[in-house]
Amino acid sequence: MRILIIGGGGREHSIGWKLKQSKKVKKIYFSPGNGGTSLIGKNIQIDNSNHQKVGSWAKKNKINLVVIGPDQYLAEGLADSLQKKNIKVFGPTKIASEIEWSKSFAKQFMIEEGIPTAKFAIFNNFEKANSYIKKQKFPLVIKADGLASGKGVVIAKSFLEAESALKEMMKKKIYGNAGSRVVIEEYLTGKEISIHAFSDGKTTKLFPSSQDHKRIFDSDSGPNTGGMGTISPLPWVTKKLMLEIHKKIVKPTIKGLEKRNRKFVGVLYPGIMVTKQGPKVIEFNARFGDPETQVYMRLLENDLLDILFSCIEGRLSKTKIKWKKESASCVVLASGGYPGKYKNGLSIKWISDIKGTSVFVFHAGTKKVKNKFVTNGGRVINVTSTGRTLKNSLNKTYKAVNTIDFKGMQFRKDIGVKSL
Ligand SMILES: Nc1ncnc2c1ncn2[C@@H]1O[C@H](COP(=O)(O)OP(=O)(O)O)[C@@H](O)[C@H]1O
Ligand SMILES: [Mg+2]
């Protein structure tokens, strides 16, 4: 089979790496891919927002399956456009993925379906939102309704902070239309985890639990990023908790979407706060997480292609999914200055060859220039490993991290530490 993977991050490299292990996969294309994906497939340059171009390229190149990584393209309806051309796609339609691209839609949906989430109010009008926050307790969470590249959420510690967030989103429109509407919600305390589930529209199967590390600096300080590292599974997340999340959150979500003619085929990824009152949804994502996927691909035992097709063809209930009984970790190496401004084109030094161990390096913002790799993005490299225990895996990952260097490289030194 011939596969096209849309996206160019560590997530897409790891999905491609896993698909490449399938006997049925002949060739993988990435649009646009990165330095690492060029080693396992072919990078192509098409504007992924131009559905006509993506579709005709896929037809011409006899693509059997398109896997969509980033949220943006799902929100733009790329899955719908490709399906209309009879091209098989892994990833939900535009209206199914609204659960991610509109936080107000997701919130109203959760209320209607009785899915546990933080208390909230929705506003389209700055004056009304502003008078509402005068009566609230702090911290208070202010969220732009639409996609804002992971930057549209402000945890306001005071009225003034909340007011300034509202002004930026609703008046200055720093996120464009994404901030014309806001969700204001209660601040939840607890432990945050990432849950992923394969869905064929009816049946759902959970991945092991995982945890991202959103902030740039150690001890969860500094600004939010796309994610600086992951571990899976979390030693403290019990089978009972996973069953509860499946029953109270994942199943009713898929059922509720089906009821609304928004059948969800793909990966449902709710961000969850485990509170004293039980698990509550922070948000829904309609795709694989990044960097969660980089550890999941290390733990998955099955042929990924079989699972993707069983979702598309509605036979997930008959597919057994097996995960290694090991721990995995991922540490992201980022450019100096990220998540703010950073330089591209810096050469990456690989001090030793880490092949032949259970370490694997997925590329994100890298580019191959004359057989050498240079930096080409905020998050540059994902170092992953598997081990018998979490401690074991973290040791291996960090040992490998120390063999890689580029000017200004920054990474968190405390990935997974809270779970040890
Ligand atoms: N109600 C809440 N209470 C506490 N923290 C929250 C709440 N909502 C969001 N957060 C924090 O803000 C982060 C980003 O919010 P999220 O809704 O996931 O938006 P996005 O991923 O689209 O930026 C979360 O990962 C979480 O750490
Ligand atoms: Mg999030």
Tab-separated table of C-alpha atoms and ligand atoms in Angstrom:
chain	number	residue	atom	x	y	z
A	1	MET	CA	0.000	0.000	0.000
A	2	ARG	CA	0.930	3.582	-0.563
A	3	ILE	CA	0.387	5.997	2.301
A	4	LEU	CA	0.307	9.791	2.502
A	5	ILE	CA	0.877	11.333	5.926
A	6	ILE	CA	-0.168	14.957	6.307
A	7	GLY	CA	2.084	16.968	8.645
A	8	GLY	CA	5.737	17.365	9.484
A	9	GLY	CA	6.240	16.954	13.214
A	10	GLY	CA	7.497	14.259	15.527
A	11	ARG	CA	3.992	12.832	15.567
A	12	GLU	CA	4.037	12.252	11.827
A	13	HIS	CA	7.563	10.812	11.869
A	14	SER	CA	6.550	8.310	14.568
A	15	ILE	CA	3.331	7.308	12.765
A	16	GLY	CA	5.334	6.793	9.566
A	17	TRP	CA	8.019	4.834	11.415
A	18	LYS	CA	5.367	2.504	12.813
A	19	LEU	CA	3.483	2.120	9.510
A	20	LYS	CA	6.762	1.362	7.769
A	21	GLN	CA	6.996	-1.810	9.878
A	22	SER	CA	3.824	-3.159	8.286
A	23	LYS	CA	4.472	-5.752	5.594
A	24	LYS	CA	1.609	-4.267	3.616
A	25	VAL	CA	3.153	-0.815	3.371
A	26	LYS	CA	5.196	-0.239	0.216
A	27	LYS	CA	5.768	3.493	0.199
A	28	ILE	CA	5.138	6.426	2.506
A	29	TYR	CA	4.880	10.064	1.488
A	30	PHE	CA	4.911	12.983	3.908
A	31	SER	CA	3.496	16.417	3.246
A	32	PRO	CA	5.649	18.265	4.125
A	33	GLY	CA	7.539	15.867	6.455
A	34	ASN	CA	10.924	16.725	7.984
A	35	GLY	CA	14.571	15.625	7.935
A	36	GLY	CA	13.751	12.347	9.662
A	37	THR	CA	10.801	11.396	7.506
A	38	SER	CA	12.977	11.782	4.408
A	39	LEU	CA	14.919	8.738	5.663
A	40	ILE	CA	11.862	6.449	5.712
A	41	GLY	CA	9.774	7.871	2.902
A	42	LYS	CA	9.508	10.726	0.482
A	43	ASN	CA	8.749	14.307	1.454
A	44	ILE	CA	6.496	16.177	-0.922
A	45	GLN	CA	5.558	19.838	-1.033
A	46	ILE	CA	1.867	20.484	-1.519
A	47	ASP	CA	-0.213	23.099	0.247
A	48	ASN	CA	-2.281	20.884	2.563
A	49	SER	CA	-4.969	23.572	2.729
A	50	ASN	CA	-5.504	23.217	-1.018
A	51	HIS	CA	-7.785	20.176	-0.950
A	52	GLN	CA	-8.074	20.046	-4.716
A	53	LYS	CA	-4.285	19.708	-5.028
A	54	VAL	CA	-3.921	17.156	-2.209
A	55	GLY	CA	-6.766	15.086	-3.682
A	56	SER	CA	-5.506	15.041	-7.235
A	57	TRP	CA	-1.952	14.306	-6.099
A	58	ALA	CA	-3.233	11.358	-4.019
A	59	LYS	CA	-5.278	10.035	-6.954
A	60	LYS	CA	-2.410	10.378	-9.393
A	61	ASN	CA	-0.006	8.631	-7.023
A	62	LYS	CA	-2.467	5.822	-6.206
A	63	ILE	CA	-2.525	6.532	-2.486
A	64	ASN	CA	-4.451	3.877	-0.522
A	65	LEU	CA	-4.659	5.793	2.742
A	66	VAL	CA	-4.188	9.389	3.910
A	67	VAL	CA	-3.435	9.938	7.606
A	68	ILE	CA	-4.039	13.493	8.809
A	69	GLY	CA	-1.852	14.657	11.716
A	70	PRO	CA	-2.492	18.352	12.526
A	71	ASP	CA	-5.817	19.738	13.817
A	72	GLN	CA	-5.787	22.619	11.330
A	73	TYR	CA	-6.405	20.388	8.316
A	74	LEU	CA	-9.198	18.468	10.038
A	75	ALA	CA	-10.855	21.789	10.897
A	76	GLU	CA	-10.514	22.850	7.260
A	77	GLY	CA	-12.383	19.716	6.170
A	78	LEU	CA	-9.522	17.930	4.394
A	79	ALA	CA	-10.944	14.525	5.412
A	80	ASP	CA	-14.319	15.429	3.870
A	81	SER	CA	-12.764	16.629	0.615
A	82	LEU	CA	-10.653	13.476	0.215
A	83	GLN	CA	-13.558	11.163	1.047
A	84	LYS	CA	-15.629	12.881	-1.645
A	85	LYS	CA	-12.945	11.776	-4.105
A	86	ASN	CA	-13.193	8.206	-2.744
A	87	ILE	CA	-9.808	8.420	-1.071
A	88	LYS	CA	-9.548	6.570	2.248
A	89	VAL	CA	-8.703	8.843	5.161
A	90	PHE	CA	-7.835	8.282	8.783
A	91	GLY	CA	-9.082	11.351	10.623
A	92	PRO	CA	-12.536	12.769	11.395
A	93	THR	CA	-14.679	15.006	9.198
A	94	LYS	CA	-14.969	18.729	9.782
A	95	ILE	CA	-18.169	18.500	11.830
A	96	ALA	CA	-16.894	15.547	13.872
A	97	SER	CA	-13.705	17.451	14.690
A	98	GLU	CA	-15.681	20.529	15.774
A	99	ILE	CA	-15.343	19.010	19.224
A	100	GLU	CA	-11.738	20.231	19.030
A	101	TRP	CA	-11.928	23.383	16.912
A	102	SER	CA	-14.763	24.970	18.858
A	103	LYS	CA	-14.368	24.889	22.613
A	104	SER	CA	-17.874	26.342	23.062
A	105	PHE	CA	-19.342	23.540	20.951
A	106	ALA	CA	-17.455	20.968	23.051
A	107	LYS	CA	-18.682	22.546	26.290
A	108	GLN	CA	-22.328	22.642	25.260
A	109	PHE	CA	-22.042	19.085	23.981
A	110	MET	CA	-20.641	17.913	27.324
A	111	ILE	CA	-23.497	19.536	29.245
A	112	GLU	CA	-26.070	17.896	26.990
A	113	GLU	CA	-24.401	14.491	27.329
A	114	GLY	CA	-23.682	14.711	31.068
A	115	ILE	CA	-19.915	14.440	30.538
A	116	PRO	CA	-17.952	15.783	33.545
A	117	THR	CA	-16.158	19.072	32.844
A	118	ALA	CA	-15.398	22.424	34.519
A	119	LYS	CA	-18.293	24.876	35.037
A	120	PHE	CA	-18.308	27.548	32.360
A	121	ALA	CA	-19.981	30.418	30.538
A	122	ILE	CA	-19.724	31.420	26.862
A	123	PHE	CA	-19.538	35.013	25.572
A	124	ASN	CA	-19.545	36.688	22.175
A	125	ASN	CA	-19.529	40.158	23.667
A	126	PHE	CA	-16.641	41.802	25.535
A	127	GLU	CA	-18.791	43.972	27.885
A	128	LYS	CA	-20.880	40.995	28.981
A	129	ALA	CA	-17.791	38.810	29.498
A	130	ASN	CA	-16.145	41.591	31.463
A	131	SER	CA	-19.052	42.092	33.817
A	132	TYR	CA	-19.253	38.305	34.330
A	133	ILE	CA	-15.616	38.034	35.454
A	134	LYS	CA	-16.215	40.736	38.107
A	135	LYS	CA	-18.352	38.247	40.008
A	136	GLN	CA	-15.989	35.257	39.681
A	137	LYS	CA	-13.378	33.693	41.943
A	138	PHE	CA	-9.731	33.466	40.832
A	139	PRO	CA	-7.809	31.784	39.310
A	140	LEU	CA	-10.200	31.751	36.390
A	141	VAL	CA	-9.606	30.207	32.964
A	142	ILE	CA	-10.185	32.260	29.797
A	143	LYS	CA	-10.192	30.343	26.509
A	144	ALA	CA	-10.421	31.499	22.923
A	145	ASP	CA	-13.140	29.412	21.286
A	146	GLY	CA	-11.224	28.437	18.144
A	147	LEU	CA	-7.835	26.931	17.306
A	148	ALA	CA	-4.958	29.118	18.530
A	149	SER	CA	-1.922	26.816	18.178
A	150	GLY	CA	-2.037	25.949	21.869
A	151	LYS	CA	-1.771	29.613	22.900
A	152	GLY	CA	-5.417	30.537	23.364
A	153	VAL	CA	-5.780	29.683	27.054
A	154	VAL	CA	-5.020	32.060	29.907
A	155	ILE	CA	-5.118	31.062	33.554
A	156	ALA	CA	-5.897	34.444	35.104
A	157	LYS	CA	-4.844	34.891	38.714
A	158	SER	CA	-6.705	38.161	39.183
A	159	PHE	CA	-9.498	40.249	37.707
A	160	LEU	CA	-6.958	42.459	35.938
A	161	GLU	CA	-5.278	39.500	34.256
A	162	ALA	CA	-8.631	38.127	33.163
A	163	GLU	CA	-9.743	41.504	31.841
A	164	SER	CA	-6.543	41.937	29.862
A	165	ALA	CA	-6.904	38.418	28.378
A	166	LEU	CA	-10.458	39.245	27.307
A	167	LYS	CA	-9.304	42.502	25.748
A	168	GLU	CA	-6.532	40.796	23.784
A	169	MET	CA	-8.799	38.043	22.518
A	170	MET	CA	-12.053	39.894	21.906
A	171	LYS	CA	-10.953	43.451	21.100
A	172	LYS	CA	-7.382	43.285	19.792
A	173	LYS	CA	-8.196	39.911	18.183
A	174	ILE	CA	-4.704	38.540	18.670
A	175	TYR	CA	-6.027	35.106	17.614
A	176	GLY	CA	-8.195	36.503	14.835
A	177	ASN	CA	-11.670	35.011	14.691
A	178	ALA	CA	-10.695	32.206	17.069
A	179	GLY	CA	-11.055	34.698	19.924
A	180	SER	CA	-14.287	36.430	18.906
A	181	ARG	CA	-16.035	34.020	21.201
A	182	VAL	CA	-14.586	32.971	24.561
A	183	VAL	CA	-15.229	30.250	27.090
A	184	ILE	CA	-14.690	31.323	30.696
A	185	GLU	CA	-14.325	28.401	33.035
A	186	GLU	CA	-13.746	27.327	36.572
A	187	TYR	CA	-10.130	26.499	37.445
A	188	LEU	CA	-9.732	22.784	38.168
A	189	THR	CA	-7.084	21.394	40.480
A	190	GLY	CA	-5.708	17.889	40.222
A	191	LYS	CA	-3.388	15.904	37.988
A	192	GLU	CA	-3.568	16.369	34.235
A	193	ILE	CA	-3.364	13.375	31.904
A	194	SER	CA	-3.775	12.653	28.200
A	195	ILE	CA	-6.178	9.963	27.091
A	196	HIS	CA	-6.289	8.606	23.556
A	197	ALA	CA	-8.822	6.267	21.994
A	198	PHE	CA	-9.156	4.732	18.550
A	199	SER	CA	-12.717	5.125	17.291
A	200	ASP	CA	-14.542	3.611	14.335
A	201	GLY	CA	-17.590	5.730	15.070
A	202	LYS	CA	-19.160	3.205	17.431
A	203	THR	CA	-16.488	1.167	19.183
A	204	THR	CA	-13.656	2.816	21.086
A	205	LYS	CA	-10.417	1.320	22.397
A	206	LEU	CA	-8.238	3.197	24.837
A	207	PHE	CA	-4.468	3.577	24.559
A	208	PRO	CA	-2.471	3.446	27.807
A	209	SER	CA	-2.522	6.668	29.852
A	210	SER	CA	0.087	9.322	29.185
A	211	GLN	CA	1.156	12.756	30.306
A	212	ASP	CA	2.476	15.742	28.424
A	213	HIS	CA	4.649	18.505	29.915
A	214	LYS	CA	3.299	21.721	28.435
A	215	ARG	CA	5.464	24.401	30.029
A	216	ILE	CA	8.883	25.244	28.630
A	217	PHE	CA	10.812	25.121	31.913
A	218	ASP	CA	11.303	22.595	34.705
A	219	SER	CA	8.761	22.385	37.533
A	220	ASP	CA	6.032	23.443	35.088
A	221	SER	CA	7.158	27.057	34.871
A	222	GLY	CA	7.351	29.488	31.968
A	223	PRO	CA	4.993	29.778	29.012
A	224	ASN	CA	3.032	26.939	27.392
A	225	THR	CA	4.535	25.099	24.428
A	226	GLY	CA	3.345	22.441	22.012
A	227	GLY	CA	4.609	19.894	24.569
A	228	MET	CA	8.121	19.257	25.917
A	229	GLY	CA	7.986	15.563	26.745
A	230	THR	CA	5.805	12.584	27.570
A	231	ILE	CA	5.702	9.388	29.520
A	232	SER	CA	3.382	6.406	29.215
A	233	PRO	CA	1.800	4.699	31.046
A	234	LEU	CA	1.419	6.688	34.257
A	235	PRO	CA	2.190	4.402	37.189
A	236	TRP	CA	-0.518	5.957	39.356
A	237	VAL	CA	-3.362	5.702	36.839
A	238	THR	CA	-5.272	2.556	37.782
A	239	LYS	CA	-7.273	0.240	35.558
A	240	LYS	CA	-10.334	1.377	37.484
A	241	LEU	CA	-9.696	5.019	36.609
A	242	MET	CA	-9.202	4.128	32.927
A	243	LEU	CA	-12.506	2.205	32.954
A	244	GLU	CA	-14.236	5.184	34.546
A	245	ILE	CA	-12.814	7.534	31.891
A	246	HIS	CA	-13.910	5.153	29.153
A	247	LYS	CA	-17.430	4.825	30.550
A	248	LYS	CA	-18.120	8.418	31.622
A	249	ILE	CA	-16.172	10.334	28.983
A	250	VAL	CA	-15.026	8.475	25.857
A	251	LYS	CA	-18.059	6.267	25.171
A	252	PRO	CA	-20.711	8.964	25.704
A	253	THR	CA	-18.704	11.346	23.522
A	254	ILE	CA	-18.603	8.989	20.552
A	255	LYS	CA	-22.251	8.057	21.061
A	256	GLY	CA	-23.309	11.687	21.393
A	257	LEU	CA	-21.480	12.610	18.186
A	258	GLU	CA	-23.068	9.707	16.310
A	259	LYS	CA	-26.503	10.821	17.539
A	260	ARG	CA	-25.829	14.272	16.069
A	261	ASN	CA	-24.761	12.820	12.704
A	262	ARG	CA	-21.140	13.661	13.423
A	263	LYS	CA	-19.781	10.115	13.372
A	264	PHE	CA	-16.229	10.234	14.702
A	265	VAL	CA	-13.653	8.043	12.952
A	266	GLY	CA	-10.089	8.613	14.105
A	267	VAL	CA	-8.336	9.190	17.400
A	268	LEU	CA	-10.246	10.969	20.153
A	269	TYR	CA	-7.848	12.567	22.597
A	270	PRO	CA	-9.427	14.181	25.634
A	271	GLY	CA	-7.224	16.170	27.986
A	272	ILE	CA	-8.355	15.232	31.466
A	273	MET	CA	-7.922	16.628	34.959
A	274	VAL	CA	-8.123	13.934	37.598
A	275	THR	CA	-9.794	15.891	40.413
A	276	LYS	CA	-10.987	14.889	43.873
A	277	GLN	CA	-14.449	14.486	42.374
A	278	GLY	CA	-13.131	12.242	39.613
A	279	PRO	CA	-11.935	12.782	36.031
A	280	LYS	CA	-13.124	15.941	34.240
A	281	VAL	CA	-12.574	16.948	30.617
A	282	ILE	CA	-10.323	19.976	30.023
A	283	GLU	CA	-10.714	19.806	26.252
A	284	PHE	CA	-11.141	17.391	23.383
A	285	ASN	CA	-8.664	16.898	20.574
A	286	ALA	CA	-9.712	15.072	17.427
A	287	ARG	CA	-6.327	13.611	16.480
A	288	PHE	CA	-3.143	11.988	17.772
A	289	GLY	CA	-1.281	14.091	20.364
A	290	ASP	CA	2.235	15.394	19.845
A	291	PRO	CA	4.457	14.290	21.653
A	292	GLU	CA	2.151	11.586	23.104
A	293	THR	CA	2.144	9.681	19.809
A	294	GLN	CA	5.923	9.380	19.885
A	295	VAL	CA	5.697	7.192	23.002
A	296	TYR	CA	2.551	5.392	21.885
A	297	MET	CA	4.191	4.238	18.662
A	298	ARG	CA	7.014	2.801	20.764
A	299	LEU	CA	4.550	0.800	22.868
A	300	LEU	CA	2.103	-0.410	20.221
A	301	GLU	CA	2.601	-4.072	19.299
A	302	ASN	CA	0.051	-4.416	16.498
A	303	ASP	CA	0.399	-3.495	12.883
A	304	LEU	CA	-0.814	0.139	12.949
A	305	LEU	CA	-2.126	-0.114	9.384
A	306	ASP	CA	-4.555	-2.883	10.414
A	307	ILE	CA	-5.904	-0.733	13.244
A	308	LEU	CA	-6.352	2.340	11.041
A	309	PHE	CA	-8.262	0.310	8.463
A	310	SER	CA	-10.381	-1.391	11.113
A	311	CYS	CA	-11.454	2.095	12.256
A	312	ILE	CA	-12.212	3.281	8.726
A	313	GLU	CA	-14.112	0.083	7.913
A	314	GLY	CA	-16.082	-0.023	11.174
A	315	ARG	CA	-14.670	-3.263	12.560
A	316	LEU	CA	-12.671	-2.022	15.500
A	317	SER	CA	-14.730	-4.225	17.863
A	318	LYS	CA	-13.105	-7.271	16.240
A	319	THR	CA	-9.564	-5.890	16.386
A	320	LYS	CA	-7.400	-6.780	19.362
A	321	ILE	CA	-4.944	-4.035	20.243
A	322	LYS	CA	-1.836	-4.992	22.144
A	323	TRP	CA	0.534	-2.676	23.982
A	324	LYS	CA	3.969	-3.615	25.272
A	325	LYS	CA	4.076	-4.164	29.024
A	326	GLU	CA	6.835	-1.573	29.249
A	327	SER	CA	7.261	2.118	29.960
A	328	ALA	CA	8.144	4.701	27.369
A	329	SER	CA	9.394	8.253	27.602
A	330	CYS	CA	10.038	11.113	25.199
A	331	VAL	CA	12.109	14.241	25.756
A	332	VAL	CA	11.752	17.110	23.293
A	333	LEU	CA	14.859	19.074	22.300
A	334	ALA	CA	13.772	22.591	21.384
A	335	SER	CA	15.373	25.626	19.785
A	336	GLY	CA	16.728	28.376	22.034
A	337	GLY	CA	14.034	31.023	22.431
A	338	TYR	CA	11.125	28.656	21.779
A	339	PRO	CA	8.130	29.090	22.307
A	340	GLY	CA	9.054	32.650	21.343
A	341	LYS	CA	11.391	33.591	18.500
A	342	TYR	CA	14.180	31.188	17.516
A	343	LYS	CA	16.732	30.640	14.765
A	344	ASN	CA	16.566	27.975	12.062
A	345	GLY	CA	19.370	26.363	10.078
A	346	LEU	CA	21.684	25.513	12.995
A	347	SER	CA	23.639	22.328	12.497
A	348	ILE	CA	22.781	19.395	14.744
A	349	LYS	CA	25.595	17.350	16.248
A	350	TRP	CA	25.014	13.689	16.873
A	351	ILE	CA	27.883	12.733	19.123
A	352	SER	CA	27.365	9.017	18.932
A	353	ASP	CA	25.211	6.619	17.018
A	354	ILE	CA	22.360	5.485	19.245
A	355	LYS	CA	21.098	2.764	16.969
A	356	GLY	CA	20.825	-0.742	18.341
A	357	THR	CA	19.456	0.277	21.725
A	358	SER	CA	15.826	0.721	22.646
A	359	VAL	CA	16.324	4.422	21.984
A	360	PHE	CA	14.797	5.965	18.908
A	361	VAL	CA	14.969	9.554	17.758
A	362	PHE	CA	11.996	11.076	15.961
A	363	HIS	CA	12.576	14.306	14.115
A	364	ALA	CA	10.287	17.341	14.309
A	365	GLY	CA	11.755	20.686	13.173
A	366	THR	CA	14.723	19.349	11.210
A	367	LYS	CA	15.782	19.561	7.607
A	368	LYS	CA	18.306	17.519	5.681
A	369	VAL	CA	20.901	19.649	3.923
A	370	LYS	CA	23.615	17.740	2.037
A	371	ASN	CA	23.449	14.622	4.215
A	372	LYS	CA	23.477	16.673	7.410
A	373	PHE	CA	20.605	17.788	9.597
A	374	VAL	CA	19.908	21.373	10.569
A	375	THR	CA	17.249	22.838	12.851
A	376	ASN	CA	14.036	23.931	11.175
A	377	GLY	CA	11.425	24.664	13.840
A	378	GLY	CA	10.694	25.285	17.514
A	379	ARG	CA	10.558	21.688	18.609
A	380	VAL	CA	13.481	20.024	16.853
A	381	ILE	CA	14.005	16.460	18.032
A	382	ASN	CA	12.136	13.882	20.114
A	383	VAL	CA	14.309	11.357	21.913
A	384	THR	CA	12.321	8.281	22.947
A	385	SER	CA	13.030	4.991	24.621
A	386	THR	CA	11.267	2.042	26.189
A	387	GLY	CA	12.269	0.268	29.363
A	388	ARG	CA	11.096	-2.216	31.943
A	389	THR	CA	10.198	0.605	34.295
A	390	LEU	CA	9.624	4.312	33.939
A	391	LYS	CA	12.913	5.002	35.686
A	392	ASN	CA	14.730	2.683	33.334
A	393	SER	CA	13.234	4.344	30.272
A	394	LEU	CA	13.939	7.878	31.533
A	395	ASN	CA	17.575	6.948	32.202
A	396	LYS	CA	17.996	5.688	28.656
A	397	THR	CA	16.250	8.667	27.105
A	398	TYR	CA	18.307	11.232	29.019
A	399	LYS	CA	21.537	9.384	28.281
A	400	ALA	CA	20.752	9.661	24.596
A	401	VAL	CA	19.726	13.319	24.965
A	402	ASN	CA	23.272	14.022	26.138
A	403	THR	CA	24.679	12.788	22.839
A	404	ILE	CA	22.809	15.388	20.763
A	405	ASP	CA	23.575	19.074	20.579
A	406	PHE	CA	22.864	22.238	18.634
A	407	LYS	CA	23.412	25.870	19.486
A	408	GLY	CA	20.874	27.107	22.056
A	409	MET	CA	19.300	23.660	22.512
A	410	GLN	CA	16.916	23.536	25.452
A	411	PHE	CA	15.019	20.668	27.033
A	412	ARG	CA	13.289	19.838	30.290
A	413	LYS	CA	15.259	17.848	32.801
A	414	ASP	CA	12.248	16.728	34.808
A	415	ILE	CA	10.103	14.785	32.345
A	416	GLY	CA	8.220	12.081	34.251
A	417	VAL	CA	9.914	12.920	37.537
A	418	LYS	CA	6.630	13.540	39.357
A	419	SER	CA	5.523	10.005	38.525
A	420	LEU	CA	8.657	8.255	39.762
B	1	LIG	N1	-10.410	24.520	33.660
B	1	LIG	C1	-9.084	24.408	33.792
B	1	LIG	N2	-8.518	24.313	35.015
B	1	LIG	C2	-7.179	24.231	35.164
B	1	LIG	N3	-6.305	24.234	34.144
B	1	LIG	C3	-6.809	24.317	32.889
B	1	LIG	C4	-8.210	24.401	32.644
B	1	LIG	N4	-8.395	24.489	31.327
B	1	LIG	C5	-7.187	24.447	30.760
B	1	LIG	N5	-6.218	24.346	31.685
B	1	LIG	C6	-4.757	24.270	31.436
B	1	LIG	O1	-4.453	24.955	30.229
B	1	LIG	C7	-3.915	24.062	29.245
B	1	LIG	C8	-4.443	24.413	27.872
B	1	LIG	O2	-5.852	24.315	27.853
B	1	LIG	P1	-6.628	23.474	26.753
B	1	LIG	O3	-8.092	23.608	27.006
B	1	LIG	O4	-6.087	22.096	26.715
B	1	LIG	O5	-6.336	24.291	25.442
B	1	LIG	P2	-5.352	24.122	24.196
B	1	LIG	O6	-4.678	22.780	24.293
B	1	LIG	O7	-6.254	24.251	23.036
B	1	LIG	O8	-4.412	25.261	24.328
B	1	LIG	C9	-4.315	22.672	29.733
B	1	LIG	O9	-3.391	21.709	29.281
B	1	LIG	C10	-4.325	22.837	31.241
B	1	LIG	O10	-3.042	22.679	31.785
B	2	MG	MG	-4.725	21.082	25.308
